[in-house]
CSV table of C-alpha atoms in Angstrom, one decimal:
chain,number,residue,atom,x,y,z
A,227,PRO,CA,-40.9,-35.6,8.3
A,228,GLY,CA,-37.3,-35.6,6.8
A,229,ARG,CA,-35.4,-35.8,10.0
A,230,HIS,CA,-33.4,-38.1,9.2
A,231,ARG,CA,-32.2,-37.2,5.6
A,232,ARG,CA,-29.0,-35.7,5.5
A,233,PRO,CA,-28.8,-31.6,6.0
A,234,ASP,CA,-28.2,-30.2,2.5
A,235,ARG,CA,-25.2,-28.1,2.6
A,236,SER,CA,-24.6,-27.1,-1.1
A,237,ARG,CA,-26.7,-23.9,-0.4
A,238,ALA,CA,-24.4,-23.1,2.4
A,239,ALA,CA,-20.9,-24.3,0.3
A,240,ALA,CA,-22.6,-22.1,-2.8
A,241,LYS,CA,-22.6,-18.9,-0.5
A,242,GLY,CA,-19.6,-19.8,1.1
A,243,ALA,CA,-17.7,-19.9,-1.9
A,244,THR,CA,-19.1,-16.6,-3.6
A,245,ALA,CA,-17.8,-14.8,-0.9
A,246,GLY,CA,-14.7,-16.0,-1.1
A,247,GLU,CA,-14.6,-14.9,-5.0
A,248,ARG,CA,-15.6,-11.7,-4.3
A,249,ARG,CA,-13.1,-11.2,-1.8
A,250,THR,CA,-10.3,-12.4,-3.8
A,251,ALA,CA,-11.5,-9.8,-6.0
A,252,ASP,CA,-12.0,-7.0,-3.6
A,253,ARG,CA,-8.1,-7.7,-2.6
A,254,LEU,CA,-7.2,-7.6,-6.0
A,255,LEU,CA,-8.3,-5.2,-7.2
A,256,LEU,CA,-7.2,-3.1,-4.4
A,257,ALA,CA,-4.0,-4.3,-4.5
A,258,HIS,CA,-3.6,-3.7,-8.2
A,259,PRO,CA,-6.4,-1.3,-9.2
A,260,LEU,CA,-5.7,-2.2,-12.9
A,261,VAL,CA,-6.4,-5.4,-14.1
A,262,THR,CA,-6.8,-6.8,-17.6
A,263,PRO,CA,-7.9,-10.4,-19.4
A,264,ASP,CA,-4.0,-10.7,-20.7
A,265,GLY,CA,-1.9,-8.8,-17.6
A,266,PRO,CA,0.4,-10.3,-14.5
A,267,HIS,CA,-3.0,-10.6,-12.5
A,268,GLY,CA,-5.5,-11.3,-15.4
A,269,ALA,CA,-6.0,-15.3,-13.4
A,270,GLY,CA,-8.4,-12.8,-11.3
A,271,PHE,CA,-10.6,-10.5,-14.0
A,272,PRO,CA,-13.0,-13.1,-14.6
A,273,LEU,CA,-13.9,-13.5,-10.4
A,274,ILE,CA,-14.2,-9.7,-11.4
A,275,LEU,CA,-16.7,-9.5,-14.3
A,276,ARG,CA,-18.4,-12.1,-12.8
A,277,HIS,CA,-19.3,-9.9,-9.6
A,278,ALA,CA,-19.0,-6.5,-11.1
A,279,ASP,CA,-22.3,-4.7,-9.8
A,280,TRP,CA,-21.6,-6.4,-6.3
A,281,LEU,CA,-17.9,-5.0,-6.7
A,282,THR,CA,-19.0,-1.2,-7.5
A,283,GLU,CA,-21.4,-0.9,-5.4
A,284,ARG,CA,-19.4,-2.0,-1.8
A,285,PHE,CA,-16.5,-0.7,-3.5
A,286,GLY,CA,-19.0,2.8,-3.9
A,287,GLU,CA,-20.7,1.8,-0.9
A,288,LEU,CA,-17.7,0.9,1.7
A,289,LEU,CA,-14.9,3.3,0.4
A,290,GLY,CA,-16.7,5.5,-2.8
A,291,TYR,CA,-14.2,4.3,-5.0
A,292,PRO,CA,-15.7,4.1,-8.3
A,293,LEU,CA,-15.2,0.6,-10.4
A,294,THR,CA,-15.6,0.9,-14.2
A,295,VAL,CA,-15.3,-2.9,-15.5
A,296,GLY,CA,-15.3,-3.4,-19.3
A,297,PRO,CA,-15.3,-6.6,-21.1
A,298,ALA,CA,-11.4,-6.1,-21.8
A,299,HIS,CA,-9.9,-3.6,-18.0
A,300,ALA,CA,-11.5,-3.2,-14.8
A,301,ARG,CA,-9.9,-0.3,-12.8
A,302,LEU,CA,-10.5,1.1,-9.4
A,303,HIS,CA,-10.5,4.5,-9.1
A,304,LYS,CA,-8.6,4.8,-5.9
A,305,ALA,CA,-8.6,8.3,-4.1
A,306,PRO,CA,-4.7,10.3,-4.3
A,307,LEU,CA,-2.6,9.5,-1.3
A,308,ALA,CA,0.1,11.5,-0.1
A,309,ASP,CA,3.5,10.9,-1.6
A,310,ARG,CA,2.2,7.7,-3.1
A,311,ALA,CA,2.8,9.1,-6.6
A,312,VAL,CA,3.9,6.4,-9.9
A,313,PRO,CA,8.1,5.5,-8.6
A,314,GLY,CA,10.0,8.5,-10.8
A,315,PHE,CA,6.4,10.5,-11.7
A,316,GLY,CA,6.6,14.4,-11.6
A,317,PRO,CA,4.1,16.8,-13.2
A,318,ASP,CA,5.9,16.0,-16.5
A,319,GLY,CA,6.0,13.0,-15.9
A,320,TYR,CA,1.8,12.7,-15.8
A,321,ALA,CA,2.0,15.3,-18.5
A,322,ALA,CA,3.2,12.5,-20.8
A,323,LEU,CA,1.4,10.4,-20.0
A,324,VAL,CA,-2.1,11.9,-20.1
A,325,LEU,CA,-0.6,13.2,-23.9
A,326,ALA,CA,0.4,9.6,-25.0
A,327,LEU,CA,-2.9,8.5,-24.0
A,328,GLY,CA,-4.7,9.9,-25.8
A,329,ALA,CA,-2.5,9.6,-29.4
A,330,ILE,CA,-2.8,6.7,-29.2
A,331,ALA,CA,-6.9,6.2,-28.0
A,332,ASP,CA,-6.4,8.5,-31.8
A,333,ARG,CA,-4.2,6.4,-33.6
A,334,ARG,CA,-2.0,8.8,-33.8
A,335,VAL,CA,1.9,7.9,-33.0
A,336,PRO,CA,2.6,8.4,-29.3
A,337,ASP,CA,5.5,10.7,-28.0
A,338,LEU,CA,8.0,7.6,-26.2
A,339,GLU,CA,10.8,9.7,-25.1
A,340,ARG,CA,10.7,9.5,-21.4
A,341,PRO,CA,11.4,5.5,-20.5
A,342,GLU,CA,9.5,5.9,-17.7
A,343,VAL,CA,6.0,6.0,-20.0
A,344,PRO,CA,6.5,3.0,-22.1
A,345,ALA,CA,7.0,1.4,-18.9
A,346,LEU,CA,4.1,2.2,-17.3
A,347,LEU,CA,1.9,2.0,-20.5
A,348,THR,CA,3.8,-1.4,-20.7
A,349,ASP,CA,2.8,-2.3,-17.3
A,350,TRP,CA,-0.7,-1.0,-17.9
A,351,GLN,CA,-1.5,-3.7,-20.9
A,352,VAL,CA,-1.4,-0.7,-23.0
A,353,ALA,CA,1.6,-1.7,-25.2
A,354,THR,CA,2.5,-4.8,-25.0
A,355,ALA,CA,5.3,-6.7,-27.3
A,356,GLY,CA,5.0,-7.6,-30.2
A,357,PRO,CA,6.2,-9.8,-32.7
A,358,ASP,CA,9.2,-7.5,-34.8
A,359,GLY,CA,10.5,-6.4,-31.8
A,360,GLY,CA,7.9,-2.7,-31.5
A,361,LEU,CA,5.2,-2.2,-29.4
A,362,ALA,CA,1.4,-3.1,-29.9
A,363,LEU,CA,-0.9,-0.9,-29.0
A,364,ASP,CA,-4.4,-1.0,-27.3
A,365,ARG,CA,-6.4,1.8,-28.7
A,366,GLU,CA,-9.2,1.1,-26.4
A,367,LEU,CA,-8.7,0.4,-23.0
A,368,ALA,CA,-6.1,3.8,-24.2
A,369,ARG,CA,-9.2,5.3,-24.8
A,370,ALA,CA,-10.9,3.5,-21.2
A,371,LEU,CA,-7.9,4.9,-19.1
A,372,LEU,CA,-8.9,8.3,-20.3
A,373,ALA,CA,-12.1,8.3,-20.1
A,374,ALA,CA,-13.2,6.9,-16.3
A,375,PRO,CA,-14.8,9.1,-13.8
A,376,ALA,CA,-11.5,10.5,-11.3
A,377,PRO,CA,-12.7,9.7,-7.4
A,378,PRO,CA,-12.5,12.8,-5.6
A,379,ALA,CA,-9.6,14.0,-4.0
A,380,ALA,CA,-10.8,13.6,-0.2
A,381,ALA,CA,-13.8,12.0,0.7
A,382,PRO,CA,-17.6,14.4,1.3
A,383,ALA,CA,-17.0,16.9,3.5
A,384,GLY,CA,-19.7,15.8,6.9
A,385,ILE,CA,-18.9,11.4,5.4
A,386,PRO,CA,-15.9,10.5,7.8
A,387,ALA,CA,-16.2,6.7,7.3
A,388,LEU,CA,-15.1,7.2,3.3
A,389,ALA,CA,-12.4,9.0,4.4
A,390,VAL,CA,-11.6,6.4,7.8
A,391,ARG,CA,-11.6,3.8,5.8
A,392,ARG,CA,-9.5,4.8,3.7
A,393,LEU,CA,-7.2,5.3,5.2
A,394,LEU,CA,-7.4,2.0,6.9
A,395,ALA,CA,-8.0,0.2,3.9
A,396,GLU,CA,-4.5,1.9,2.1
A,397,ASN,CA,-2.3,3.1,5.7
A,398,PRO,CA,-0.6,0.4,7.5
A,399,VAL,CA,-1.9,2.2,10.7
A,400,VAL,CA,-4.2,4.4,11.6
A,401,LEU,CA,-3.4,6.7,14.7
A,402,THR,CA,-6.5,8.8,16.5
A,403,ASP,CA,-5.0,11.7,17.8
A,404,GLU,CA,-3.9,12.7,13.8
A,405,LEU,CA,-7.4,12.4,12.6
A,406,ALA,CA,-9.7,15.3,12.8
A,407,ALA,CA,-12.8,15.7,15.6
A,408,PRO,CA,-15.3,14.3,13.6
A,409,GLU,CA,-13.0,10.6,12.0
A,410,ARG,CA,-11.7,10.7,15.9
A,411,ALA,CA,-15.5,10.0,17.1
A,412,TRP,CA,-16.8,8.2,13.9
A,413,LEU,CA,-13.9,5.8,14.3
A,414,LEU,CA,-14.0,5.6,18.0
A,415,GLY,CA,-17.5,4.5,18.8
A,416,ARG,CA,-17.1,1.7,16.0
A,417,LEU,CA,-13.5,-0.3,16.3
A,418,THR,CA,-15.1,-3.6,16.9
A,419,ALA,CA,-18.3,-2.8,14.1
A,420,GLU,CA,-15.2,-1.4,11.5
A,421,ALA,CA,-12.7,-4.5,12.5
A,422,GLU,CA,-15.4,-7.3,11.8
A,423,LEU,CA,-16.2,-5.2,8.2
A,424,PHE,CA,-12.6,-5.3,6.7
A,425,ALA,CA,-12.5,-9.2,7.7
A,426,ASP,CA,-15.4,-10.1,5.7
A,427,PHE,CA,-14.4,-7.1,3.0
A,428,LEU,CA,-11.1,-8.0,2.9
A,429,GLY,CA,-9.9,-10.9,5.4
A,430,LEU,CA,-8.3,-8.3,7.1
A,431,GLU,CA,-7.3,-8.5,10.8
A,432,ALA,CA,-7.5,-5.6,12.6
A,433,GLU,CA,-5.5,-5.4,15.5
A,434,ILE,CA,-7.2,-2.1,18.9
A,435,ARG,CA,-4.1,-0.4,21.0
A,436,ALA,CA,-4.8,2.8,23.0
A,437,GLU,CA,-3.0,4.9,19.9
A,438,GLY,CA,-5.0,3.4,17.2
A,439,MET,CA,-6.4,1.0,15.2
A,440,ALA,CA,-4.0,-1.3,12.0
A,441,LEU,CA,-5.1,-4.0,9.8
A,442,LEU,CA,-3.5,-6.8,9.1
A,443,ASP,CA,-3.2,-9.0,6.6
A,444,PRO,CA,-2.7,-12.2,7.3
A,445,ALA,CA,-1.7,-14.3,4.0
A,446,ASP,CA,1.4,-10.9,3.6
A,447,GLU,CA,0.0,-9.8,0.6
A,448,LEU,CA,-1.2,-5.8,0.0
A,449,SER,CA,1.5,-4.2,1.1
A,450,ASP,CA,3.1,-2.5,-1.1
A,451,LEU,CA,6.0,-1.1,0.2
A,452,ALA,CA,7.8,-3.4,2.7
A,453,ASP,CA,9.4,-5.6,0.5
A,454,GLY,CA,13.3,-5.6,-1.4
A,455,PRO,CA,16.5,-5.1,0.1
A,456,LEU,CA,15.9,-0.8,0.8
A,457,ALA,CA,12.2,-1.8,2.3
A,458,ARG,CA,15.0,-4.4,5.2
A,459,THR,CA,17.4,-1.6,5.7
A,460,ALA,CA,15.0,0.8,6.7
A,461,LEU,CA,12.7,-1.8,8.8
A,462,LEU,CA,16.2,-2.3,10.1
A,463,VAL,CA,16.7,1.2,11.1
A,464,ALA,CA,14.0,1.6,13.1
A,465,GLU,CA,13.9,-1.3,15.0
A,466,ARG,CA,17.6,-0.2,16.2
A,467,LEU,CA,15.3,3.7,16.6
A,468,VAL,CA,13.0,1.7,18.6
A,469,GLU,CA,15.7,0.5,21.2
A,470,GLU,CA,17.6,3.6,21.1
A,471,LEU,CA,14.5,5.6,22.1
A,472,ARG,CA,12.3,3.0,23.9
A,473,PRO,CA,10.8,5.2,27.3
A,474,LEU,CA,11.6,3.1,30.6
A,475,PRO,CA,9.1,0.9,32.0
A,476,GLU,CA,7.9,3.0,34.5
A,477,GLU,CA,7.7,6.4,31.8
A,478,ALA,CA,4.4,6.5,30.0
A,479,ALA,CA,5.3,6.5,26.0
A,480,PRO,CA,4.7,9.6,23.8
A,481,PRO,CA,3.0,9.1,21.0
A,482,ALA,CA,6.3,10.4,19.3
A,483,VAL,CA,9.7,11.6,19.8
A,484,LEU,CA,11.7,13.1,18.5
A,485,VAL,CA,15.4,11.0,16.6
A,486,PRO,CA,18.3,13.2,16.8
A,487,ASP,CA,19.8,13.4,13.9
A,488,ALA,CA,23.3,12.2,14.6
A,489,LEU,CA,21.2,8.7,16.3
A,490,ILE,CA,19.5,8.7,12.8
A,491,ASP,CA,23.3,8.3,10.4
A,492,GLY,CA,25.1,6.6,13.8
A,493,THR,CA,22.3,3.8,13.4
A,494,LEU,CA,22.2,3.9,9.4
A,495,GLY,CA,26.1,3.0,9.7
A,496,ASP,CA,25.7,-0.2,12.1
A,497,VAL,CA,22.7,-1.6,10.4
A,498,THR,CA,24.7,-1.7,6.9
A,499,ASP,CA,28.1,-2.3,9.2
A,500,ASP,CA,26.4,-5.4,10.3
A,501,TYR,CA,24.2,-6.2,6.7
A,502,GLY,CA,25.6,-4.7,3.6
A,503,LEU,CA,24.4,-1.9,1.8
A,504,PRO,CA,20.7,-2.7,-0.3
A,505,GLU,CA,21.1,-3.1,-3.8
A,506,GLN,CA,19.3,-0.9,-5.7
A,507,PRO,CA,19.5,-1.5,-9.5
A,508,GLU,CA,18.8,2.4,-10.2
A,509,CYS,CA,20.8,3.9,-7.2
A,510,ASP,CA,25.0,3.1,-6.2
A,511,TYR,CA,24.8,3.4,-2.0
A,512,LEU,CA,28.4,2.9,-2.0
A,513,ALA,CA,28.8,6.3,-3.8
A,514,ASP,CA,26.4,7.7,-2.9
A,515,ARG,CA,25.8,7.6,0.8
A,516,THR,CA,23.4,10.2,1.3
A,517,ALA,CA,21.0,8.5,-1.6
A,518,LEU,CA,21.1,6.5,1.1
A,519,ARG,CA,19.9,8.3,4.2
A,520,ARG,CA,17.1,10.1,1.9
A,521,ASP,CA,16.0,6.6,0.1
A,522,VAL,CA,15.9,5.0,4.0
A,523,LEU,CA,13.9,8.4,5.6
A,524,GLY,CA,11.7,7.9,2.6
A,525,LEU,CA,10.4,5.4,3.0
A,526,LEU,CA,9.8,5.3,6.7
A,527,HIS,CA,8.2,8.0,5.7
A,528,ARG,CA,6.3,5.9,3.9
A,529,MET,CA,5.1,3.3,5.8
A,530,GLN,CA,4.0,6.1,8.3
A,531,LEU,CA,6.7,5.3,11.4
A,532,ILE,CA,8.6,8.3,11.2
A,533,ALA,CA,6.9,12.0,10.8
A,534,PRO,CA,9.2,14.8,9.9
A,535,ALA,CA,8.7,18.0,12.6
A,536,GLY,CA,10.6,20.9,11.1
A,537,ARG,CA,13.9,20.0,9.5
A,538,ASN,CA,13.7,17.0,12.2
A,539,TRP,CA,12.6,13.6,12.2
A,540,VAL,CA,10.0,12.1,14.7
A,541,LEU,CA,9.5,8.3,15.7
A,542,ARG,CA,5.9,7.5,16.0
A,543,ALA,CA,4.3,4.9,17.8
A,544,PRO,CA,3.5,2.3,15.3
A,545,ALA,CA,7.3,1.5,14.5
A,546,ALA,CA,7.4,0.1,18.0
A,547,ARG,CA,4.6,-2.5,16.6
A,548,TYR,CA,6.6,-2.4,12.9
A,549,ALA,CA,10.4,-2.8,13.6
A,550,PRO,CA,11.4,-7.1,13.2
A,551,GLN,CA,13.8,-8.4,14.6
A,552,ALA,CA,16.6,-9.7,12.3
A,553,GLU,CA,16.4,-12.9,11.1
A,554,LEU,CA,20.0,-12.2,9.4
A,555,HIS,CA,23.5,-13.7,11.6
A,556,PRO,CA,25.6,-10.0,12.0
A,557,ALA,CA,29.0,-9.6,11.6
A,558,PRO,CA,31.0,-9.2,14.6
A,559,GLY,CA,32.4,-5.8,15.8
A,560,GLY,CA,29.7,-3.4,14.4
A,561,GLY,CA,28.0,-0.9,16.3
A,562,ARG,CA,30.9,1.0,16.1
A,563,HIS,CA,28.8,4.0,14.6
A,564,SER,CA,26.1,4.8,17.8
A,565,ARG,CA,27.0,2.8,20.5
A,566,ASN,CA,29.0,3.3,23.4
A,567,ASP,CA,31.7,0.4,24.8
């Protein structure tokens, strides 16, 4: 009976909508671990509230990240990453930030002498511009940020899944030869399963190579590094280093190759001759080429395209995958720093 009736698709549609909402919330929290209703990503806050229990369970199960959700904030407590501190913050800056949060939570006047502290408090919506031109301070949010649990610095011993999944979620690529033996064995045995898991969890597409695994974002939203003029200069430098150091077709490709200092300097000179110096408000690279070299290499290191080797640098295998082809038209006569006529 009922064979002539149209199939009921409402349940499947509702299930698909729920999965889409949860994936949107997952991606938002991973990219922006603190979300408030009035902040720059406040449009996604209702989704986090609606699926708070599911999100809390899922982040804890897959990544070991605690999630706290209150009426006016959601915070994902991610494990710290090497070389990924808040820009401009050293130990003194972090200490000043904690003291400022404590003062706000206790209704005391915070010390905001260090310029990076009020800037970050504003970004976090703890401090907002008041009608009189001063700062309105959110005592409840400051208290919540201080009281929230901190994640472990590393995944618990004996649980390679958490350690590897954190690397996959937070880094451009994971190379198997750089993993500890238990983690490497775990990942090699679960490449397809983990690719499917991250596709469902975050909408990411896996690229599996002999050297390791990368998760790519088709929407190009989740990167917090490869954006802006400095990043474009850095990726152009990587592309030219790959051209210079790529092995011949009959040669085996090593996981990393030493980059001579002279080649770095010459390549950087070529790129800036061809495309100009990157514009950074806080840096005058025209007057300080040493700072440009430092910042370009530092960014490539955080992208994991190069790595330090004593006092030198090595170019890692993923650089050949991520190096872009320039879309700009270089000026004629470039290349005078590192290429022979």
